[in-house]
Amino acid sequence: RISMLSGQYPTTTRQFSGTGLCDARMPWMPRTFREAGYHTGAFGKFHVNCVGRAQWGMDVAAASMGEDHDLAQPPGYHYRQYCQDQGVPWPTDQMHCHNPFGPHQTPPTSATSDMPWMRQWSCCSDVPLAHSLETWTTDQCLHFLNAHATSQTEQPFFVWLTYDRPHWPS
């Protein structure tokens, strides 16, 4: 992700994982597009902990992962807030980095106790489709695109859309 967003190899960015902050002078693609007059939006799983908020530079950013909440733009524009507003328990069983071993976590009700744990966490989710992670992420991106289409502007745009799933163990 860092190589894609910076246009540089890991040997240049010094990012071989998702930890440690990147050099603030790195030419981030979203910031470059924004400085060139593009309206920028990111939706879903960012998974770029090494990018600081100032370097991120997105006009709009709807974060699906808890670790990305600080990159949400405007602040609070994330799936957790949506779940809280809709009365959906968070974290959901659909989320990347969902900890099945965490306190008070239970697998989806479609799982049975005789299933191996990986299979249990790969069962049909208890989250209704209307509130699913993919539905929310897609809807946020479509809202951005529709707002741009109806804005009567010729401003170009850049969109980065990523989904949490499929992901291990499902």
CSV table of C-alpha atoms in Angstrom, one decimal:
chain,number,residue,atom,x,y,z
A,1,ARG,CA,0.0,0.0,0.0
A,2,ILE,CA,2.8,2.4,0.9
A,3,SER,CA,4.5,1.7,-2.4
A,4,MET,CA,1.3,2.3,-4.3
A,5,LEU,CA,0.5,5.5,-2.5
A,6,SER,CA,4.0,6.9,-2.8
A,7,GLY,CA,5.1,5.5,-6.2
A,8,GLN,CA,8.3,4.3,-4.5
A,9,TYR,CA,9.8,0.9,-3.6
A,10,PRO,CA,10.0,-0.3,0.0
A,11,THR,CA,13.8,0.1,-0.2
A,12,THR,CA,13.2,3.8,-0.7
A,13,THR,CA,10.2,4.3,1.7
A,14,ARG,CA,11.9,2.1,4.3
A,15,GLN,CA,8.5,0.6,5.0
A,16,PHE,CA,8.5,-3.2,5.0
A,17,SER,CA,5.5,-3.4,7.3
A,18,GLY,CA,2.8,-1.1,8.6
A,19,THR,CA,4.8,0.4,11.5
A,20,GLY,CA,6.8,3.5,12.0
A,21,LEU,CA,6.1,6.9,10.4
A,22,CYS,CA,7.1,7.5,6.8
A,23,ASP,CA,9.2,10.5,5.9
A,24,ALA,CA,6.9,13.5,5.8
A,25,ARG,CA,8.5,14.8,2.6
A,26,MET,CA,7.5,11.7,0.6
A,27,PRO,CA,5.4,12.5,-2.5
A,28,TRP,CA,2.0,10.9,-1.5
A,29,MET,CA,-0.3,10.2,-4.4
A,30,PRO,CA,-3.4,11.5,-2.7
A,31,ARG,CA,-1.7,14.8,-1.7
A,32,THR,CA,-0.2,15.1,-5.1
A,33,PHE,CA,-3.6,14.8,-6.7
A,34,ARG,CA,-5.2,17.2,-4.2
A,35,GLU,CA,-2.5,19.8,-4.9
A,36,ALA,CA,-3.1,19.4,-8.6
A,37,GLY,CA,-6.8,20.4,-8.1
A,38,TYR,CA,-8.4,17.0,-7.8
A,39,HIS,CA,-11.1,16.2,-5.3
A,40,THR,CA,-9.9,13.2,-3.4
A,41,GLY,CA,-11.7,10.5,-1.5
A,42,ALA,CA,-10.7,7.2,0.2
A,43,PHE,CA,-13.2,4.6,1.3
A,44,GLY,CA,-12.8,1.4,3.3
A,45,LYS,CA,-9.6,-0.3,4.7
A,46,PHE,CA,-6.6,2.1,4.5
A,47,HIS,CA,-4.2,0.0,6.7
A,48,VAL,CA,-1.5,2.7,6.4
A,49,ASN,CA,-0.5,3.4,10.0
A,50,CYS,CA,2.9,4.7,8.9
A,51,VAL,CA,1.2,7.7,7.1
A,52,GLY,CA,0.6,10.6,9.3
A,53,ARG,CA,-2.6,12.6,9.2
A,54,ALA,CA,-0.8,15.6,7.6
A,55,GLN,CA,0.6,13.4,4.9
A,56,TRP,CA,-2.6,11.5,4.2
A,57,GLY,CA,-4.2,14.6,2.6
A,58,MET,CA,-7.6,13.2,1.5
A,59,ASP,CA,-10.5,15.6,1.2
A,60,VAL,CA,-13.0,12.8,2.3
A,61,ALA,CA,-12.0,9.6,4.0
A,62,ALA,CA,-14.5,7.0,5.3
A,63,ALA,CA,-12.6,4.5,7.4
A,64,SER,CA,-13.8,1.0,8.0
A,65,MET,CA,-11.0,-0.2,10.3
A,66,GLY,CA,-10.5,0.9,13.9
A,67,GLU,CA,-6.8,1.6,13.3
A,68,ASP,CA,-7.7,4.1,10.6
A,69,HIS,CA,-10.1,6.2,12.6
A,70,ASP,CA,-7.5,9.0,13.0
A,71,LEU,CA,-7.4,9.3,9.2
A,72,ALA,CA,-11.2,9.8,8.8
A,73,GLN,CA,-12.1,13.0,7.1
A,74,PRO,CA,-14.2,14.7,8.5
A,75,PRO,CA,-13.2,13.3,11.9
A,76,GLY,CA,-15.7,10.6,13.0
A,77,TYR,CA,-16.5,9.5,9.5
A,78,HIS,CA,-16.0,5.8,10.1
A,79,TYR,CA,-17.9,2.5,10.3
A,80,ARG,CA,-17.7,2.4,14.0
A,81,GLN,CA,-19.7,5.6,14.3
A,82,TYR,CA,-22.2,4.3,11.7
A,83,CYS,CA,-22.6,1.1,13.7
A,84,GLN,CA,-23.2,3.0,16.9
A,85,ASP,CA,-25.7,5.3,15.2
A,86,GLN,CA,-27.6,2.2,13.8
A,87,GLY,CA,-27.4,0.1,17.0
A,88,VAL,CA,-25.1,-2.5,15.4
A,89,PRO,CA,-22.6,-3.9,17.9
A,90,TRP,CA,-19.0,-3.0,17.0
A,91,PRO,CA,-16.6,-4.5,16.3
A,92,THR,CA,-18.6,-6.7,14.0
A,93,ASP,CA,-17.8,-10.3,13.1
A,94,GLN,CA,-17.1,-9.0,9.5
A,95,MET,CA,-14.1,-6.8,10.3
A,96,HIS,CA,-10.5,-7.2,9.3
A,97,CYS,CA,-8.5,-7.4,12.4
A,98,HIS,CA,-11.6,-8.6,14.3
A,99,ASN,CA,-10.2,-10.4,17.3
A,100,PRO,CA,-12.1,-13.7,17.8
A,101,PHE,CA,-10.1,-14.3,21.0
A,102,GLY,CA,-10.9,-10.9,22.4
A,103,PRO,CA,-13.1,-10.5,25.5
A,104,HIS,CA,-16.8,-11.1,25.0
A,105,GLN,CA,-16.4,-12.0,21.3
A,106,THR,CA,-18.6,-14.8,20.0
A,107,PRO,CA,-18.6,-16.2,16.5
A,108,PRO,CA,-21.6,-15.7,14.3
A,109,THR,CA,-24.7,-17.6,15.3
A,110,SER,CA,-24.5,-19.8,12.2
A,111,ALA,CA,-21.3,-21.3,13.6
A,112,THR,CA,-21.5,-24.5,15.6
A,113,SER,CA,-19.2,-25.5,18.5
A,114,ASP,CA,-17.9,-28.6,16.7
A,115,MET,CA,-16.4,-26.4,13.9
A,116,PRO,CA,-12.7,-25.5,14.0
A,117,TRP,CA,-12.3,-21.9,15.1
A,118,MET,CA,-11.3,-20.7,11.6
A,119,ARG,CA,-14.5,-22.2,10.2
A,120,GLN,CA,-16.6,-20.6,12.9
A,121,TRP,CA,-15.3,-17.1,12.1
A,122,SER,CA,-15.9,-17.8,8.4
A,123,CYS,CA,-19.6,-18.5,8.8
A,124,CYS,CA,-22.5,-16.2,7.6
A,125,SER,CA,-22.4,-12.9,9.5
A,126,ASP,CA,-25.0,-11.8,12.0
A,127,VAL,CA,-24.8,-8.3,10.6
A,128,PRO,CA,-27.8,-7.6,8.3
A,129,LEU,CA,-26.8,-6.9,4.7
A,130,ALA,CA,-28.1,-3.4,4.9
A,131,HIS,CA,-25.6,-2.6,7.6
A,132,SER,CA,-22.7,-4.8,6.4
A,133,LEU,CA,-19.2,-3.5,6.1
A,134,GLU,CA,-19.3,-3.8,2.3
A,135,THR,CA,-22.6,-2.1,1.9
A,136,TRP,CA,-21.5,0.8,4.1
A,137,THR,CA,-18.1,1.2,2.3
A,138,THR,CA,-19.7,1.0,-1.1
A,139,ASP,CA,-22.5,3.5,-0.2
A,140,GLN,CA,-19.9,6.0,1.1
A,141,CYS,CA,-18.0,5.8,-2.1
A,142,LEU,CA,-21.2,6.1,-4.2
A,143,HIS,CA,-22.2,9.1,-2.2
A,144,PHE,CA,-18.9,10.8,-3.0
A,145,LEU,CA,-19.2,10.0,-6.7
A,146,ASN,CA,-22.8,11.1,-6.9
A,147,ALA,CA,-22.1,14.4,-5.1
A,148,HIS,CA,-19.2,15.0,-7.6
A,149,ALA,CA,-21.5,14.2,-10.6
A,150,THR,CA,-24.2,16.6,-9.5
A,151,SER,CA,-21.8,19.4,-8.4
A,152,GLN,CA,-21.9,21.0,-11.9
A,153,THR,CA,-18.1,21.3,-11.7
A,154,GLU,CA,-15.4,20.1,-14.1
A,155,GLN,CA,-13.1,19.3,-11.2
A,156,PRO,CA,-11.3,16.0,-11.6
A,157,PHE,CA,-11.4,13.4,-8.8
A,158,PHE,CA,-9.4,10.6,-7.4
A,159,VAL,CA,-11.0,7.8,-5.5
A,160,TRP,CA,-9.4,5.0,-3.5
A,161,LEU,CA,-11.9,2.2,-2.6
A,162,THR,CA,-10.7,-0.9,-0.7
A,163,TYR,CA,-12.6,-3.6,1.1
A,164,ASP,CA,-11.8,-5.4,4.3
A,165,ARG,CA,-12.9,-8.8,3.1
A,166,PRO,CA,-12.2,-11.4,2.0
A,167,HIS,CA,-9.4,-11.7,4.6
A,168,TRP,CA,-7.9,-14.4,6.8
A,169,PRO,CA,-9.4,-16.5,8.3
A,170,SER,CA,-12.4,-16.3,6.0
